[in-house]
Short mmCIF file of C-alpha atoms in Angstrom, two decimals:
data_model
loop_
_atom_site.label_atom_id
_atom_site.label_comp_id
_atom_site.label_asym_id
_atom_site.label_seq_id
_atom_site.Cartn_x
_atom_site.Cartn_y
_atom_site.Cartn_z
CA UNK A 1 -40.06 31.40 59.59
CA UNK A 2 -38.55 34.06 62.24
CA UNK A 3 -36.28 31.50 63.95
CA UNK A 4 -35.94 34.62 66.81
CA UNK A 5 -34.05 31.95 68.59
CA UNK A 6 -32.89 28.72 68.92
CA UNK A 7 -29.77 26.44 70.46
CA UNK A 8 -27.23 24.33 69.03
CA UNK A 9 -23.74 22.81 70.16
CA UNK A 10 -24.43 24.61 73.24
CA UNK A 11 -24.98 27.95 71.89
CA UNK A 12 -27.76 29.95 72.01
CA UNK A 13 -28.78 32.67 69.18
CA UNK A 14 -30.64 35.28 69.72
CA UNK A 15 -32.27 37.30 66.92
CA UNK A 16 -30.98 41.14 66.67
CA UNK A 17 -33.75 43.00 68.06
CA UNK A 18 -34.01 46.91 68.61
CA UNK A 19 -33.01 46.36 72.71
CA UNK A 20 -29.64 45.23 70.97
CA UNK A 21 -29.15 47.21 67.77
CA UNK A 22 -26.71 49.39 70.01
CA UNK A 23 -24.74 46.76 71.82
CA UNK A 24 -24.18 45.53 67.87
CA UNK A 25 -22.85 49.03 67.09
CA UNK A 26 -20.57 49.25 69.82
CA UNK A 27 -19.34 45.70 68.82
CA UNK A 28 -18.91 46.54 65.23
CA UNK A 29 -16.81 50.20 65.99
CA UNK A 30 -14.61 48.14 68.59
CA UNK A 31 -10.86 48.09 67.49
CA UNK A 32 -11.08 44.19 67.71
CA UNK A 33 -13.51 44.29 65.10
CA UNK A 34 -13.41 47.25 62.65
CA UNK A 35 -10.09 46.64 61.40
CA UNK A 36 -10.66 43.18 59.94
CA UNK A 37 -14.48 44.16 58.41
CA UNK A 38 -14.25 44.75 54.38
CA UNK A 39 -16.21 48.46 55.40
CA UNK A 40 -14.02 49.72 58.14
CA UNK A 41 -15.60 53.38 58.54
CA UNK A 42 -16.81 54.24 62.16
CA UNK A 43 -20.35 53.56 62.04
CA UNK A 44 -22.69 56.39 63.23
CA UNK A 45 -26.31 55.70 65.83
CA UNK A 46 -28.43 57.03 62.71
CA UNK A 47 -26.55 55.28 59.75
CA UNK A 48 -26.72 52.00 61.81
CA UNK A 49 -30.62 52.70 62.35
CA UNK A 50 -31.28 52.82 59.05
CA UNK A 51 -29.31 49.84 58.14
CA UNK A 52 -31.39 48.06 60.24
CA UNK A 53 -34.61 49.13 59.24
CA UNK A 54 -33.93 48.49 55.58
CA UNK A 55 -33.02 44.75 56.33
CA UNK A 56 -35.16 42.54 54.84
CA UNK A 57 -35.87 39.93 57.91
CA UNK A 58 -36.54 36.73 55.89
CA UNK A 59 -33.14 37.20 53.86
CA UNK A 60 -31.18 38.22 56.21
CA UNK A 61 -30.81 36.81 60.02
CA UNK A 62 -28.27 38.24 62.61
CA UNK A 63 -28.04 36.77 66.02
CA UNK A 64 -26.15 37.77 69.22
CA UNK A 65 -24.95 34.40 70.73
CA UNK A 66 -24.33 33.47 73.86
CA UNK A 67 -23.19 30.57 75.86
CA UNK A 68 -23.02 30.05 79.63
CA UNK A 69 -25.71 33.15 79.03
CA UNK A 70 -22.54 35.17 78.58
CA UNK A 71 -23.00 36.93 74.69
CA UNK A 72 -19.58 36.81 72.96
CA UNK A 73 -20.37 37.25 69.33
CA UNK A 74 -22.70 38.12 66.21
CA UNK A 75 -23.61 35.79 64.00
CA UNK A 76 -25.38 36.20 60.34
CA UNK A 77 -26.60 34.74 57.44
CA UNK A 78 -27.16 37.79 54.78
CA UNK A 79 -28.23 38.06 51.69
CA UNK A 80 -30.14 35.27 51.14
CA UNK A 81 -30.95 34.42 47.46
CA UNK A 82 -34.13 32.39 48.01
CA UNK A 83 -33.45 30.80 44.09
CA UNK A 84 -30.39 30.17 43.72
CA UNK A 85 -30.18 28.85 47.96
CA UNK A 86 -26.77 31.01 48.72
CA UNK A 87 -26.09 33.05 51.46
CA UNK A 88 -23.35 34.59 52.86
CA UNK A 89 -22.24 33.32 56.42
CA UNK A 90 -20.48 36.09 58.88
CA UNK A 91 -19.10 36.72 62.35
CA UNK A 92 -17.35 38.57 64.50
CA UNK A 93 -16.41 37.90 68.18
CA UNK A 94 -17.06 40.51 71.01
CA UNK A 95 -13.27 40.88 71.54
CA UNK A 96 -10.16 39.45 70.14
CA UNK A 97 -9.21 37.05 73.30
CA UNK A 98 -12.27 34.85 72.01
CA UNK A 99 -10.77 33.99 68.83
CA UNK A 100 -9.33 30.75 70.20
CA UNK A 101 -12.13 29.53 72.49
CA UNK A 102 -13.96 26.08 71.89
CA UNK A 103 -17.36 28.01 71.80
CA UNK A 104 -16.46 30.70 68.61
CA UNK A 105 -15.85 27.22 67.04
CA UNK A 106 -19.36 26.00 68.36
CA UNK A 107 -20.89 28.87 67.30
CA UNK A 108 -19.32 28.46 63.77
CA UNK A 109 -20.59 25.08 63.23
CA UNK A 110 -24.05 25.94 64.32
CA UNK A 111 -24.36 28.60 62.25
CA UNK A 112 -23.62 26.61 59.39
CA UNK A 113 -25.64 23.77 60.56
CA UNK A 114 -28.75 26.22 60.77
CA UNK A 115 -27.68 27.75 57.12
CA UNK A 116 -28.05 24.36 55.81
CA UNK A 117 -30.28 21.94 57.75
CA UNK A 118 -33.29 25.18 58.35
CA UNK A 119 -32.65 27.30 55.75
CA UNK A 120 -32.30 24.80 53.00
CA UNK A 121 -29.45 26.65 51.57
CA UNK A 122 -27.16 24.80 48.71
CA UNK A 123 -24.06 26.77 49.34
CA UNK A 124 -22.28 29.49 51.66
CA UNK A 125 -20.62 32.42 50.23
CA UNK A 126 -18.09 34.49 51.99
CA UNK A 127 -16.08 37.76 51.17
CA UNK A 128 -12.37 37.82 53.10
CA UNK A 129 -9.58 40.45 53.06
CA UNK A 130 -6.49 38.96 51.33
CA UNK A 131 -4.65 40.69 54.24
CA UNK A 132 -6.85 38.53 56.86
CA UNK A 133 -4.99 35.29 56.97
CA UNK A 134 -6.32 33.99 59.73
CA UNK A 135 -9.93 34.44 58.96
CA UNK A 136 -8.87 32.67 55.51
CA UNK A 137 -7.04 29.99 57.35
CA UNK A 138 -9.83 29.43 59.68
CA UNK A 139 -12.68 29.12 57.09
CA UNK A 140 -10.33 27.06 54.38
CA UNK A 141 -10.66 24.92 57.63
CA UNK A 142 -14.59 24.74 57.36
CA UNK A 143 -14.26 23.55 54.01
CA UNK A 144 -14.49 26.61 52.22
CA UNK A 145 -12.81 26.89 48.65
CA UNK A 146 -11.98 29.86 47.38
CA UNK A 147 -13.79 30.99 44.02
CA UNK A 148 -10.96 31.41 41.37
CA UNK A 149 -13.02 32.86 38.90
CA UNK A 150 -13.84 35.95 41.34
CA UNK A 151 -11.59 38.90 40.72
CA UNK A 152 -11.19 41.41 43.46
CA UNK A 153 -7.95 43.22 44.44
CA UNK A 154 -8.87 43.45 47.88
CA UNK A 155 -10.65 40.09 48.98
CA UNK A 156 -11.02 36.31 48.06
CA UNK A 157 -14.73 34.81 47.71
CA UNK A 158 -14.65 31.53 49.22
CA UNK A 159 -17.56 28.98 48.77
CA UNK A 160 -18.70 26.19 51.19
CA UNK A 161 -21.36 23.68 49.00
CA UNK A 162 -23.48 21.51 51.13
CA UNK A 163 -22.79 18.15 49.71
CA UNK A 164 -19.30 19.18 50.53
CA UNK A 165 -19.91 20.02 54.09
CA UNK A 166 -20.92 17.32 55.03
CA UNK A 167 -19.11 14.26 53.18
CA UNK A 168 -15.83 16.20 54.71
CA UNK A 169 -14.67 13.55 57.16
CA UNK A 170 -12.80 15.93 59.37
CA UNK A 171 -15.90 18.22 59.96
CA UNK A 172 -18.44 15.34 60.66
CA UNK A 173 -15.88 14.02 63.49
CA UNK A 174 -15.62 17.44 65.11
CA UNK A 175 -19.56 17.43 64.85
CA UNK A 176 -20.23 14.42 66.30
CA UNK A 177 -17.25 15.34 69.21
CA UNK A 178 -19.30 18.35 69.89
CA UNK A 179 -22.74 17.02 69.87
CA UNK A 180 -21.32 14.46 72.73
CA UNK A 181 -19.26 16.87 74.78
CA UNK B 1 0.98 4.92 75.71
CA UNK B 2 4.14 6.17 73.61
CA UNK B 3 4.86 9.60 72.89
CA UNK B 4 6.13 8.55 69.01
CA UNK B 5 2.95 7.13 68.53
CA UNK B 6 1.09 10.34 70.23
CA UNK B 7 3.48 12.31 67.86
CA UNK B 8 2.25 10.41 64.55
CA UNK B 9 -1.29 10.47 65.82
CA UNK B 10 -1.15 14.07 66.06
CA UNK B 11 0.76 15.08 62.48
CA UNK B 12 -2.18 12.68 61.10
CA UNK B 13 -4.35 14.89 62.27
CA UNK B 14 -2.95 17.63 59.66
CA UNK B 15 -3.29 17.99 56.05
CA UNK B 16 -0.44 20.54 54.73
CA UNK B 17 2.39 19.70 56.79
CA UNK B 18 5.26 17.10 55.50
CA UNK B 19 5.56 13.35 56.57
CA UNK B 20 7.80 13.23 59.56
CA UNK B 21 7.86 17.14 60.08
CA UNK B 22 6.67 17.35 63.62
CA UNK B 23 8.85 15.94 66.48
CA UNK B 24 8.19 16.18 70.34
CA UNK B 25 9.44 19.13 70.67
CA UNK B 26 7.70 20.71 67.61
CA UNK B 27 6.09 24.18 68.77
CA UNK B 28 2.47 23.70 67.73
CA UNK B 29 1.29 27.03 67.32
CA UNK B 30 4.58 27.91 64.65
CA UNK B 31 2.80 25.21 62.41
CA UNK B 32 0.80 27.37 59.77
CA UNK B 33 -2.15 25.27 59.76
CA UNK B 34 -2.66 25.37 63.64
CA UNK B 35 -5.66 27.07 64.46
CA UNK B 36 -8.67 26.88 67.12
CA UNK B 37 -10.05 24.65 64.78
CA UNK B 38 -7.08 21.96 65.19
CA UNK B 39 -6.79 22.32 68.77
CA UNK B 40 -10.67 21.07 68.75
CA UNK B 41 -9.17 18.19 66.46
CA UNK B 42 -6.11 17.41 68.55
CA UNK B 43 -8.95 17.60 71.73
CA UNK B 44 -11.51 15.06 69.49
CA UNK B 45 -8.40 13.11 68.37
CA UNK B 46 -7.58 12.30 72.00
CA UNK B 47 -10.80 10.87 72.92
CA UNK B 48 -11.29 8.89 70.23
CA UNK B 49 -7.84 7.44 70.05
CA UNK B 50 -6.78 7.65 73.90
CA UNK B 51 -10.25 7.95 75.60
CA UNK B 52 -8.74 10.93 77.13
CA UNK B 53 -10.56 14.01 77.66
CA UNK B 54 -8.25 17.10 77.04
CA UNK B 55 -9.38 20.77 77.32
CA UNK B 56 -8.50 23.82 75.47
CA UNK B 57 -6.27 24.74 79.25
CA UNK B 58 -4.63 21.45 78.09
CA UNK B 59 -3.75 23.00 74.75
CA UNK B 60 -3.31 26.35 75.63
CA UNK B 61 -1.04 26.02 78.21
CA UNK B 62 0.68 23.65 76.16
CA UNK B 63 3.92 24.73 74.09
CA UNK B 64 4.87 21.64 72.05
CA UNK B 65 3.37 18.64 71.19
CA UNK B 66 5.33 16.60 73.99
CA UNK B 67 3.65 19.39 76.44
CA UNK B 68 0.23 18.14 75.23
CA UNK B 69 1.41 14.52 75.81
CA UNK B 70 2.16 15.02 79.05
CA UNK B 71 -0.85 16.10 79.92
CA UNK B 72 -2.86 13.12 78.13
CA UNK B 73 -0.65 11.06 80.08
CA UNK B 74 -1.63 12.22 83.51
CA UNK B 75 -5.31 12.00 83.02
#
C-alpha cells in the first residue's frame, strides 16, 4: 500500500512528495539537524534528487508531519526488509526548540504504531552516535535495547521487538494517556 | 493531597534513580533520566493518580518537583 497519508495521536503524516523534496533538504542542512545525523556532509539540490529518485517507495516511507497543520518534523521508516520484517525508524525535528514538545513524542509513538500495527514489522532497528546521548536516552525510553553484538566505533544499534513494545507497561499507559487526551 | 506522597508518586515513576533520591526540592531536569518522555509520564501520572490535568507549561515552567506540586495543587 502507499499509505500517502494518514493520522494518529493527533498527528498527521504526509508522504514526501516532489512539492516537498526541498523543504526536506533545507531541514536536513539546518544546523539543528546536520550535526546529530551519522552523514553530516552539506547535502547538494542534485545529490538530494537523486537520492530520492532511487528510493524504493514500498521499503522505504518518509513523511513530513504536522499537527495543528503546522509541519515540525520528518518521519521514516527505511529500509524495509520485507523477510526478515525490520526496519529502521528515524526522525528529525524542524528545529531544536521542538525537542521537548508533547507532539515530537506523539509523533514518535505513531510512527512506531504505524511500523508495527500497518506494516507488520517484527522489530525496529536504529543506528545512534555514541556522542548523541540524548537521542540514546530518549529511544532507551521507547524500549529500545541496544544490540551488543554490533561493533561500530562511532554508533550503537539499538533494537525495539514488537512483543516488547507492547507488553512494556510504561509505554501502553502513555498510549492509552494519549489516545484520551 | 500531600506533597511526600506527590514526591514518592513521582520517583515511582522512574526506573534508574535510587530509593529516596528525590526530595521536594529535587531539580527535575538534573535527573539523568528526565526527558520529554517523563514529563509526558509525570503529565499521565497526574491524571491517573490525582485526576489532575497538567500541561507541558506546568512542567516546563516548573524547576523542582515541589514546583510541579504546586501547580497540581491549584488545579
Amino acid at each position: 500500500m502507499e499509505y500517502s497519508e494518514f493520522s494518529r495521536l493527533g498527528v498527521t503524516f504526509k508522504r514526501l512528495s516532489m512539492d516537498t523534496l526541498e523543504m526536506l533538504r533545507q531541514w536536513r542542512n539546518s544546523d539543528d539537524v546536520r550535526p546529530y545525523m551519522i552523514y553530516q556532509k552539506i547535502i547538494s539540490p542534485e545529490d538530494h534528487l537523486k537520492w530520492y529518485e532511487s528510493l524504493d517507495r514500498k521499503t522505504n516511507f518518509y513523511y513530513f508531519t504536522f499537527y495543528n497543520n503546522e509541519p515540525f518534523g520528518v518521519y521514516s521508516i527505511k529500509d524495509i526488509d520485507l523477510e526478515k520484517k525490520t526496519g529502521e525508524p528515524g526522525v528529525f525535528l524542524k528545529n531544536k526548540s521542538l525537542w521537548e514538545s508533547e507532539f515530537t513524542l506523539r509523533g514518535s509513538f505513531s510512527l512506531l504504531l504505524f511500523a508495527f500495527e500497518e506494516l507488520n514489522l517484527e522489530s525496529q532497528i536504529i543506528h545512534v552516535l555514541k556522542t548523541n546521548k540524548k537521542a540514546l536516552s530518549y529511544n532507551k525510553q521507547l524500549g529500545f535495547k541496544i544490540n551488543t553484538g554490533f561493533q561500530n566505533n562511532d554508533f550503537f544499534e539499538l533494537i525495539l521487538k514488537k512483543e516488547e513494545f507492547f507488553a512494556n507497561n510504561r509505554i501502553s499507559k502513555l498510549l492509552n494517556y494519549l489516545e484520551k487526551s | 493531597m500531600e506533597l511526600a506522597q506527590f514526591v514518592k508518586d513521582f520517583e515511582l515513576q522512574f526506573e534508574e534513580v535510587e530509593p529516596n533520591s528525590i526530595t521536594p526540592d529535587t531539580i527535575f531536569r538534573d535527573i539523568d533520566e528526565w526527558s520529554s518522555l517523563m514529563a509526558l509520564v509525570i503529565i499521565a501520572m497526574a491524571d491517573e493518580n490525582y485526576n489532575v490535568k497538567l500541561t507541558g507549561d506546568d512542567i516546563r515552567n516548573s524547576k523542582t518537583v515541589k514546583d510541579i506540586f504546586e501547580k497540581l495543587k491549584v488545579k
